[in-house]
Short mmCIF file of C-alpha atoms in Angstrom, two decimals:
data_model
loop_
_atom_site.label_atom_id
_atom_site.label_comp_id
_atom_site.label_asym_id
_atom_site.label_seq_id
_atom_site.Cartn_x
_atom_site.Cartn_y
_atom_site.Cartn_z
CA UNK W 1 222.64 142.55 243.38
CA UNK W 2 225.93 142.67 242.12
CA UNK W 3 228.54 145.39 241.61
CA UNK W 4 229.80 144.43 237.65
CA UNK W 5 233.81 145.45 236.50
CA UNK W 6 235.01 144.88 233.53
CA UNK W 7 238.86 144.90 233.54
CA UNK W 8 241.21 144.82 230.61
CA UNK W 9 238.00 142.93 229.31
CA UNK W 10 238.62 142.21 225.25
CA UNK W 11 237.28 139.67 222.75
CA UNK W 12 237.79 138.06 219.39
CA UNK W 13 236.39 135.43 218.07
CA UNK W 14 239.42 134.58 215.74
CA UNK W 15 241.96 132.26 217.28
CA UNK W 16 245.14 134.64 216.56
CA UNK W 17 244.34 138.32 216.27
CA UNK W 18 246.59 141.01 215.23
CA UNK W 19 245.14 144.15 215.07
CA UNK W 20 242.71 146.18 216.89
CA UNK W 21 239.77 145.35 213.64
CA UNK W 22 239.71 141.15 215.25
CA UNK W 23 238.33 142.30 218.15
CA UNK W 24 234.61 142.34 218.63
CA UNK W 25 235.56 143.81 222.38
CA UNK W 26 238.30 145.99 222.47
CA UNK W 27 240.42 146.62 225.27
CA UNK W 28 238.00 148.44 227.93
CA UNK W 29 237.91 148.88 231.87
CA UNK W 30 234.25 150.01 232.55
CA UNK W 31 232.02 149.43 236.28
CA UNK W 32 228.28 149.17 236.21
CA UNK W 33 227.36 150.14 239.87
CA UNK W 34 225.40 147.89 242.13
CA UNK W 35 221.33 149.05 242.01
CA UNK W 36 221.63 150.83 238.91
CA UNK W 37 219.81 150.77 235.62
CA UNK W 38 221.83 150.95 232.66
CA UNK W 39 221.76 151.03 229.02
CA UNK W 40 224.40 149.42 226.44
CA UNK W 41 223.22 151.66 223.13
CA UNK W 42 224.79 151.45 220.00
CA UNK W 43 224.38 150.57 216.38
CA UNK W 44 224.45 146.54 214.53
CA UNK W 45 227.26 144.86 214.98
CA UNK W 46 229.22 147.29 217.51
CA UNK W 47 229.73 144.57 220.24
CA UNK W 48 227.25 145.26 222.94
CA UNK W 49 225.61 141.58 222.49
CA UNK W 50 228.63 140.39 222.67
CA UNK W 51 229.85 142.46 226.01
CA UNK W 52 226.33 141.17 227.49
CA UNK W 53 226.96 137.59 226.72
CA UNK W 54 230.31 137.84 228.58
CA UNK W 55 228.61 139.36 231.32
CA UNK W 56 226.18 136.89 231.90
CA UNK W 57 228.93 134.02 231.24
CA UNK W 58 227.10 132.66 228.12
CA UNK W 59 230.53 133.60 226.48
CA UNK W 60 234.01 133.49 228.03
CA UNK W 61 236.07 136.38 226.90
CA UNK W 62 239.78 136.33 224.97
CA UNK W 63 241.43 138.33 227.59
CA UNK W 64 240.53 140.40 231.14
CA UNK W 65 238.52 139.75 233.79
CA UNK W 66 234.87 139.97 234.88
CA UNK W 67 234.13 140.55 238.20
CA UNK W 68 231.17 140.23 240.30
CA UNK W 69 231.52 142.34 243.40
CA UNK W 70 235.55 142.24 243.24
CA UNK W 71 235.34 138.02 242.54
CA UNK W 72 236.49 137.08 238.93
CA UNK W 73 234.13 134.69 237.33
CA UNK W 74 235.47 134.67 233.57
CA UNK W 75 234.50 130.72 233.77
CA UNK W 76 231.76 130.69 235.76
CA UNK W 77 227.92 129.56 233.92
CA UNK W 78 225.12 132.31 234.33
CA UNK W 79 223.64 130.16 236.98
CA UNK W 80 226.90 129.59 239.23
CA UNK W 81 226.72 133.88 238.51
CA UNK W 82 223.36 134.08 239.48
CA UNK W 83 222.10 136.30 236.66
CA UNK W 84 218.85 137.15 234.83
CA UNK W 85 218.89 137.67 230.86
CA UNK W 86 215.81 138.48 228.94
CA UNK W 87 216.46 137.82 225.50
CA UNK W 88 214.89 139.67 221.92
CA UNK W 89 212.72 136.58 221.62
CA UNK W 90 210.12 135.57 224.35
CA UNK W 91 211.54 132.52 226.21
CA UNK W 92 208.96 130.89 227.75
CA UNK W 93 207.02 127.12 228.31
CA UNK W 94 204.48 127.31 226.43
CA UNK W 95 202.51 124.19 227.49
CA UNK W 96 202.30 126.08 231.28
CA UNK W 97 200.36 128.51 232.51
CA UNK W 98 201.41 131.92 232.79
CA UNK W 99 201.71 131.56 236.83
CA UNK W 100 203.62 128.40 236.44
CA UNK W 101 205.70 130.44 233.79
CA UNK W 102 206.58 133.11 237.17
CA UNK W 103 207.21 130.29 239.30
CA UNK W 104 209.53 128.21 237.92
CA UNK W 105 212.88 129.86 238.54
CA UNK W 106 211.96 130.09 242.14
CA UNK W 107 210.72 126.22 242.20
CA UNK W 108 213.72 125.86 240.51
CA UNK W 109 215.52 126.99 243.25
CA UNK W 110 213.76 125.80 245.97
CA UNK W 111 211.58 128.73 247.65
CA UNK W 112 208.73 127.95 249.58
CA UNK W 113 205.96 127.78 248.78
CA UNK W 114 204.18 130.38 249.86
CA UNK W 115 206.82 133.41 249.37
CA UNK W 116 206.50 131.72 245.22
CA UNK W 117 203.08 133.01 245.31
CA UNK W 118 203.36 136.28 247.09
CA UNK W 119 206.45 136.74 244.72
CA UNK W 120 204.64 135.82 241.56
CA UNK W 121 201.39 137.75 242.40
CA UNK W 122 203.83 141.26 242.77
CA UNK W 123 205.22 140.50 240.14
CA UNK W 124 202.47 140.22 237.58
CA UNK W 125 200.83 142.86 239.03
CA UNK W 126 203.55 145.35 238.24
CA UNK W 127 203.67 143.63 234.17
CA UNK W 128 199.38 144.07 234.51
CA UNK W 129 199.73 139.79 234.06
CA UNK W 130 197.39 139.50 236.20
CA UNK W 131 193.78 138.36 234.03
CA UNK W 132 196.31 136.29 232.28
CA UNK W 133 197.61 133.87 235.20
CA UNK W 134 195.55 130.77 234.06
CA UNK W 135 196.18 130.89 230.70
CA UNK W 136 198.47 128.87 228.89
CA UNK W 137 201.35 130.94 227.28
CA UNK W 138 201.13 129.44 223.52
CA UNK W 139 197.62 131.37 223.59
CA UNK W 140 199.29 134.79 224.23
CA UNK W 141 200.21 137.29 222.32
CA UNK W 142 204.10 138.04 221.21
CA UNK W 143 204.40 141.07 223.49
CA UNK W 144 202.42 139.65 226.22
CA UNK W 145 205.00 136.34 225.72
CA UNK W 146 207.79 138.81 226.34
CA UNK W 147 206.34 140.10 229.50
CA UNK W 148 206.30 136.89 230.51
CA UNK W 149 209.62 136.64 229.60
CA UNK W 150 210.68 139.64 231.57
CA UNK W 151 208.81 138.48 234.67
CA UNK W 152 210.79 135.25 234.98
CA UNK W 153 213.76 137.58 235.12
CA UNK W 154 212.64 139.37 237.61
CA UNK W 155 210.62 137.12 240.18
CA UNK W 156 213.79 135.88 241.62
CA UNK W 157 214.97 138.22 244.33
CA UNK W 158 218.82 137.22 244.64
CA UNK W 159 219.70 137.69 241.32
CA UNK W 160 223.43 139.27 240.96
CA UNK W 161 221.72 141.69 237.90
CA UNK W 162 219.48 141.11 235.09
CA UNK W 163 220.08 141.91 231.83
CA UNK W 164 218.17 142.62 228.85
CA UNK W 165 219.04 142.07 225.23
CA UNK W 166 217.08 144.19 223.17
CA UNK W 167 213.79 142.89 224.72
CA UNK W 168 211.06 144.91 223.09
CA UNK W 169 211.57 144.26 219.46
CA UNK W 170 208.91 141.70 219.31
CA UNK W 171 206.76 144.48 221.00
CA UNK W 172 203.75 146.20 219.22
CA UNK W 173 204.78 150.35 218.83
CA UNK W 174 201.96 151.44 220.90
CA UNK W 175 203.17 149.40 223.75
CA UNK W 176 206.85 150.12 223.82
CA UNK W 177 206.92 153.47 225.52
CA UNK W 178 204.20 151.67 228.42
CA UNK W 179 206.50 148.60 228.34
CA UNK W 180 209.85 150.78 229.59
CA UNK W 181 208.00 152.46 232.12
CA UNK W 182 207.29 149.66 233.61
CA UNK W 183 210.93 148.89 233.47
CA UNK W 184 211.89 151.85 235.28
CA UNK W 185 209.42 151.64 237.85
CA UNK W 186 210.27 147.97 238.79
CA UNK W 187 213.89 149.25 239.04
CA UNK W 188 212.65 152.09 241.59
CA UNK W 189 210.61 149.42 243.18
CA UNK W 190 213.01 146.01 243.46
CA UNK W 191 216.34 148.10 243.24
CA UNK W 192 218.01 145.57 241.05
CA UNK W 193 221.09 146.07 238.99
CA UNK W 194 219.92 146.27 235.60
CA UNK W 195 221.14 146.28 232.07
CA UNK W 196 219.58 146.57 229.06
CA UNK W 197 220.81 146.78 225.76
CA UNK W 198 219.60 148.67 222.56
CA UNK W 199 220.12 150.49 219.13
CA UNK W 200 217.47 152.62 220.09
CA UNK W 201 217.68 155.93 221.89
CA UNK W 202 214.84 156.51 222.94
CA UNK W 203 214.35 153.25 224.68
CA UNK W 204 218.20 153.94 226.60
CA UNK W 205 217.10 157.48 227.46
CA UNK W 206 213.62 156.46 228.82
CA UNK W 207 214.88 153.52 230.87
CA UNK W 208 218.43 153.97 232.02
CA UNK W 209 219.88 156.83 234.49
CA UNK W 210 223.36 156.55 232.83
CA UNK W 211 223.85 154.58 229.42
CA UNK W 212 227.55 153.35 227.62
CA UNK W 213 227.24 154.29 224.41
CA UNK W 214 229.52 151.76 221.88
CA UNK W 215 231.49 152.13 218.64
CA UNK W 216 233.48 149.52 216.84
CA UNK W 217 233.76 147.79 220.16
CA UNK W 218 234.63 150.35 222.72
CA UNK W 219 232.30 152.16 225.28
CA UNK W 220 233.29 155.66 224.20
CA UNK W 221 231.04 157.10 226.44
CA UNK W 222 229.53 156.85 229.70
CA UNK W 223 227.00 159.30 231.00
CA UNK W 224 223.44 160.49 231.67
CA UNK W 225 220.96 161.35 228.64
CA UNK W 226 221.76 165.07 229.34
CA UNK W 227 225.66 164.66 228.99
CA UNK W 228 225.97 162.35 226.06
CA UNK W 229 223.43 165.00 224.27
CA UNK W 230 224.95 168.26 225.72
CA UNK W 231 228.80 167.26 225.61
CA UNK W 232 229.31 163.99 223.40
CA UNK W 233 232.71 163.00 224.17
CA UNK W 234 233.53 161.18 220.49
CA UNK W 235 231.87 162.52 217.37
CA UNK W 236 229.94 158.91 217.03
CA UNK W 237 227.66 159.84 220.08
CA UNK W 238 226.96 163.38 218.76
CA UNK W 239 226.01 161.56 215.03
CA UNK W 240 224.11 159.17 217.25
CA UNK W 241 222.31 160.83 219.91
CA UNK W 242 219.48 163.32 219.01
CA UNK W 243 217.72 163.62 215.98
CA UNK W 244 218.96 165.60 213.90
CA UNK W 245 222.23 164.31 215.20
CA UNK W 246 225.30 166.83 216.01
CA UNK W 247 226.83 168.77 213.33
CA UNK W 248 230.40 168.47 212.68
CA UNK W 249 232.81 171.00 210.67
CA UNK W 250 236.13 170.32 209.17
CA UNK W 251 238.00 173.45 210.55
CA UNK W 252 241.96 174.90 210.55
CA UNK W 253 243.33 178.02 211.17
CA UNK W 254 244.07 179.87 207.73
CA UNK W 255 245.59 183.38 207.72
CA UNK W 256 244.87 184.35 211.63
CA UNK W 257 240.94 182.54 210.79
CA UNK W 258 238.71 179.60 211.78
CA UNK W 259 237.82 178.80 208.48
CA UNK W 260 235.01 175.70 207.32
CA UNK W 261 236.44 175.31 203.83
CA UNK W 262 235.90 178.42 202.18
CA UNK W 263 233.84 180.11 204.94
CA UNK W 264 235.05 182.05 207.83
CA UNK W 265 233.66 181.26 211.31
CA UNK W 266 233.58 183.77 214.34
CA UNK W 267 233.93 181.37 217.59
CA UNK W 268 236.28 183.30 219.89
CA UNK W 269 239.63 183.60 220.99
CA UNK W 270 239.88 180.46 223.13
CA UNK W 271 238.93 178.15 220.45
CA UNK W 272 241.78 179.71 218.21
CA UNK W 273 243.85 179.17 220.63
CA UNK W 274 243.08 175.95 221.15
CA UNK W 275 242.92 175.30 216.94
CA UNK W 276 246.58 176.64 216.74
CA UNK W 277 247.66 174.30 219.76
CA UNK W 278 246.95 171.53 217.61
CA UNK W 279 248.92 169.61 215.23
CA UNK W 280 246.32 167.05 214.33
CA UNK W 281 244.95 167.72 210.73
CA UNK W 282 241.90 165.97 211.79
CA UNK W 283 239.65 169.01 213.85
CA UNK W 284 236.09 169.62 213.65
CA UNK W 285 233.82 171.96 215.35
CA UNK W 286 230.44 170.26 217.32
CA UNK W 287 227.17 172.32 217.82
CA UNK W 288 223.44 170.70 218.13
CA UNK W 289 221.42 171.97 215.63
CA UNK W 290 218.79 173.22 218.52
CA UNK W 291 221.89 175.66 219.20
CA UNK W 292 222.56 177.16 215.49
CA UNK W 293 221.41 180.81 215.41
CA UNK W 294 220.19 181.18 211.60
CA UNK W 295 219.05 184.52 210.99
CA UNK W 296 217.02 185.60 207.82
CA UNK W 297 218.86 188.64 207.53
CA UNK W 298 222.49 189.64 208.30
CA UNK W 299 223.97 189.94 211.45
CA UNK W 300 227.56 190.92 213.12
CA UNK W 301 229.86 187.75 213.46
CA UNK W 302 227.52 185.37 210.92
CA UNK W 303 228.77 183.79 208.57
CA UNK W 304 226.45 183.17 205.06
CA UNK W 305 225.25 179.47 204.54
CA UNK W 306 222.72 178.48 201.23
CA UNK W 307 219.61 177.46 202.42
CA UNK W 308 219.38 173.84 200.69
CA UNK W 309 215.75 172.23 202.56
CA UNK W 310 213.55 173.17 205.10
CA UNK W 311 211.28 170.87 206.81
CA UNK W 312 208.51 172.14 208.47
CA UNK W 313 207.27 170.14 211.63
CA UNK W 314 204.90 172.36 213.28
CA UNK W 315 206.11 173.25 216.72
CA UNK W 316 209.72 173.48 214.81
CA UNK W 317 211.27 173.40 211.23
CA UNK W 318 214.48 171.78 210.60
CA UNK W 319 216.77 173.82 208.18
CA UNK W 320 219.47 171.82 205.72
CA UNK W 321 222.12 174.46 204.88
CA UNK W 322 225.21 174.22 203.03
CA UNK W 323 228.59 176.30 204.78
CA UNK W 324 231.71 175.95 203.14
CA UNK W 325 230.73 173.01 201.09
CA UNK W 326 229.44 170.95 204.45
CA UNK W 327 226.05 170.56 204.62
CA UNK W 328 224.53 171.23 208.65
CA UNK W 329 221.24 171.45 210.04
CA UNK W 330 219.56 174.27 212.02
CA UNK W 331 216.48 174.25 214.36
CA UNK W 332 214.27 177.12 214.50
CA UNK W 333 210.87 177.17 216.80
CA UNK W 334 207.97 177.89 214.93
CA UNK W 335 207.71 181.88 215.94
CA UNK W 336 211.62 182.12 215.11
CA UNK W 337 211.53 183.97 210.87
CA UNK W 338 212.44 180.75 208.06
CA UNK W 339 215.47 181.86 205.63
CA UNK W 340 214.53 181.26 202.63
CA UNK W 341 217.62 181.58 200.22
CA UNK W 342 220.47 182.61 202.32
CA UNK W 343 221.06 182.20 206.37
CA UNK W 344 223.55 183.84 208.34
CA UNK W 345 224.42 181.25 211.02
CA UNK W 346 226.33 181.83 214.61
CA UNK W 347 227.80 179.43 217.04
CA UNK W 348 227.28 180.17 220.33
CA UNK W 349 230.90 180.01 222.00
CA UNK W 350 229.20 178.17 224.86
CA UNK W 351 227.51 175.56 222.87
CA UNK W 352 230.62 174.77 220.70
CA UNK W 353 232.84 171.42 221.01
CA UNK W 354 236.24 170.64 219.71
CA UNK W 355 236.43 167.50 218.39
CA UNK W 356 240.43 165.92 217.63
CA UNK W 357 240.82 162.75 216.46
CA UNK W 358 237.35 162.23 216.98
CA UNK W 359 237.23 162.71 220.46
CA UNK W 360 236.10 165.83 222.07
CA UNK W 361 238.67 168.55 223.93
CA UNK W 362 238.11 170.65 226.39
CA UNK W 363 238.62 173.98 225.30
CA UNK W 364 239.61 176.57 228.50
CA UNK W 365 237.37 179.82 228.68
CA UNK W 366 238.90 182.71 230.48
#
C-alpha cells in the first residue's frame, strides 16, 4: 500500500498550451492517504480518467510529479509502480478457468504455490466466485466477467493501490448496490489503498469514506458524503450532489435588502454583511431543497414564490417554485401541508451558503 501525492500535477494533451481550457488536468496538489478508499466522481469528460491513468503510469503527465510514498515515478510503467487497475470492461483470459484467471498475477510474480491457492480461494469467496472456479471465463456472464476482473486486482497482496475505472457499468442494476458492498467490505478486510472512479453518486457515496469531486479538470472538493452534501465548497458539487441538487440564487444588496431579482429575502444580518463586503457581481445564495421551509399560508420573514410543479413521491413531494424569476425546488415530508398556488419560503440562516465566484464563503455568525 502506497501513500499517493499529486504535486503541481497538470496535463494536456496538446503539444503547446496556452490557456487554462488545453488542460485536461489542471494545476492541482491533492494526497490520497495510504489504506483508504476513495472515490474520483464527476461528470464526462471532466478529467478523472485521465488523473487515474497518470496514476497508474499508463499516461505520463505534462507537468508535476507523482509520488508513491514521497518517491516520484512520473516515468515509471504500472508494473515497476506496482499497481492494480480494474477497467469499465472485464479484462480477463477467456480460454482459462476462472481459478487460473485469480492466479495468474501471483504466478506471474512468482508466489508459491500454495499461498496462490489460499490467496485465490479468499478471494473468490469474498466475490461469491466460488461454484464458478472450474469454469472457463468465455462461459460467464458480463458482470460475473467483471468480478473476475476485480479479483485479479485484488489477489495480489503487495500492490501499491488499486484502482478502479468505472468498473460496474457492464453490471446488471440489481447487482450494483451488492457489487459495492462487496467493495467496501474487502477494503475493511485487505486494508488496501483504493480508488475508484465514477459519474455516479451513489456508487462514490456507498463505497468511498472521502471522495474528490472534479470539474473542468480540478478536484474542487475533497470530503466525506456528509460534507460535500451539507457544505459544497463550489456550486458544481451542490448542482451535482443530491437529487434534487442545491439551489442557487443570484443575490445583491439593493436599498439596505437581500434581494433575488425582484424578491426580497430575510437571511440575517451576517449574510448582509458579508453581501456588502463583496465586490464580486457574481453572488448566489446555496440551500438544499430538504432545508426550504414552504409554508401554505403566510408567515413572518417569507418571502412569496409561484408554485410552478409538484411531484408527489410518497414518503415526500418535491415542489418546483418560481422566486424572483429563478426557479428552486422545495422538499416537504408527506405530513408537511402542499401549497398549491402560492408558497411562502424561508431560509434557515444555518442552512444557508454564500457562494462568490462560484466557490463557497464562509460567512461569520456572531
Amino acid at each position: 500500500m502506497a501513500e499517493i501525492t499529486l504535486k503541481g500535477l497538470a496535463h494536456s494533451y496538446l503539444p503547446d498550451p496556452q490557456s487554462p481550457e488545453d488542460y485536461a488536468i489542471r494545476e492541482m496538489d491533492h494526497v490520497w492517504h495510504q489504506g483508504g478508499a476513495f472515490a474520483l466522481l464527476g461528470p464526462s469528460g471532466c478529467g478523472k480518467s485521465t488523473l487515474l491513468n497518470i496514476i497508474s503510469g499508463l499516461l505520463e503527465p505534462s507537468g508535476g510529479e507523482v509520488l508513491f510514498d514521497g518517491e516520484k515515478v512520473n516515468s515509471l510503467s504500472p508494473e515497476a509502480r506496482n499497481i492494480a487497475q480494474v477497467f469499465q470492461f472485464p479484462v480477463v483470459y477467456d480460454t482459462m478457468t476462472v481459478y487460473d484467471n485469480l492466479a495468474f498475477p501471483l504466478r506471474n510474480v512468482g508466489t508459491a504455490a500454495g499461498r496462490v491457492h489460499e490467496r485465490v480461494m479468499e478471494v473468490a469467496e469474498v466475490l461469491e466466485l466460488t461454484p464458478q472456479l472450474k469454469r472457463k471465463a468465455k462461459n460467464l456472464t458480463a458482470d460475473e466477467k467483471q468480478k473476475v476482473s476485480m479479483g485479479r486486482g485484488l489477489v495480489r497482496e503487495d500492490v501499491s493501490a488499486i484502482l478502479f475505472d468505472e468498473p460496474l457499468t457492464v453490471i446488471d442494476p440489481q447487482l450494483k448496490w451488492k457489487l459495492r458492498r462487496k467493495l467496501k467490505e474487502i477494503h475493511r478486510r485487505f486494508n488496501i489503498t483504493m480508488v475508484y472512479v465514477t459519474h455516479d453518486q451513489l456508487e462514490a457515496s456507498t463505497f468511498a469514506d472521502k471522495i474528490a469531486v472534479m470539474y473542468e479538470g480540478q478536484v474542487v472538493q475533497f470530503g466525506t458524503p456528509r460534507e460535500l452534501f451539507e457544505a459544497p465548497n463550489h456550486t458544481f458539487v451542490g448542482y451535482f450532489i443530491g437529487s434534487p441538487g442545491m439551489n442557487f440564487l443570484p443575490v445583491a444588496m439593493e436599498g439596505g435588502r437581500v434581494m433575488c431579482g425582484e424578491a426580497p429575502l430575510v437571511v440575517g444580518e451576517a449574510f448582509e454583511k458579508a453581501l456588502q463586503a463583496t465586490s464580486s457581481e457574481n453572488v448566489k445564495l446555496g440551500i438544499r431543497p430538504e432545508f426550504v421551509e414552504a409554508h401554505a399560508t403566510e408567515v413572518k420573514g417569507a418571502t412569496e414564490a409561484e408554485v410552478v410543479d409538484i411531484q408527489d413521491l410518497g414518503t415526500y413531494a418535491i415542489l418546483s417554485l418560481r422566486l424572483g424569476g429563478i426557479l428552486l425546488k422545495a422538499r416537504l415530508d408527506e405530513d408537511e401541508p402542499r401549497p398549491r398556488v402560492r408558497a411562502w419560503l424561508r431560509f434557515p440562516v444555518g442552512r444557508l451558503g454564500l457562494y462568490v465566484d462560484e466557490f463557497r464563503v464562509e460567512v461569520p455568525h456572531e
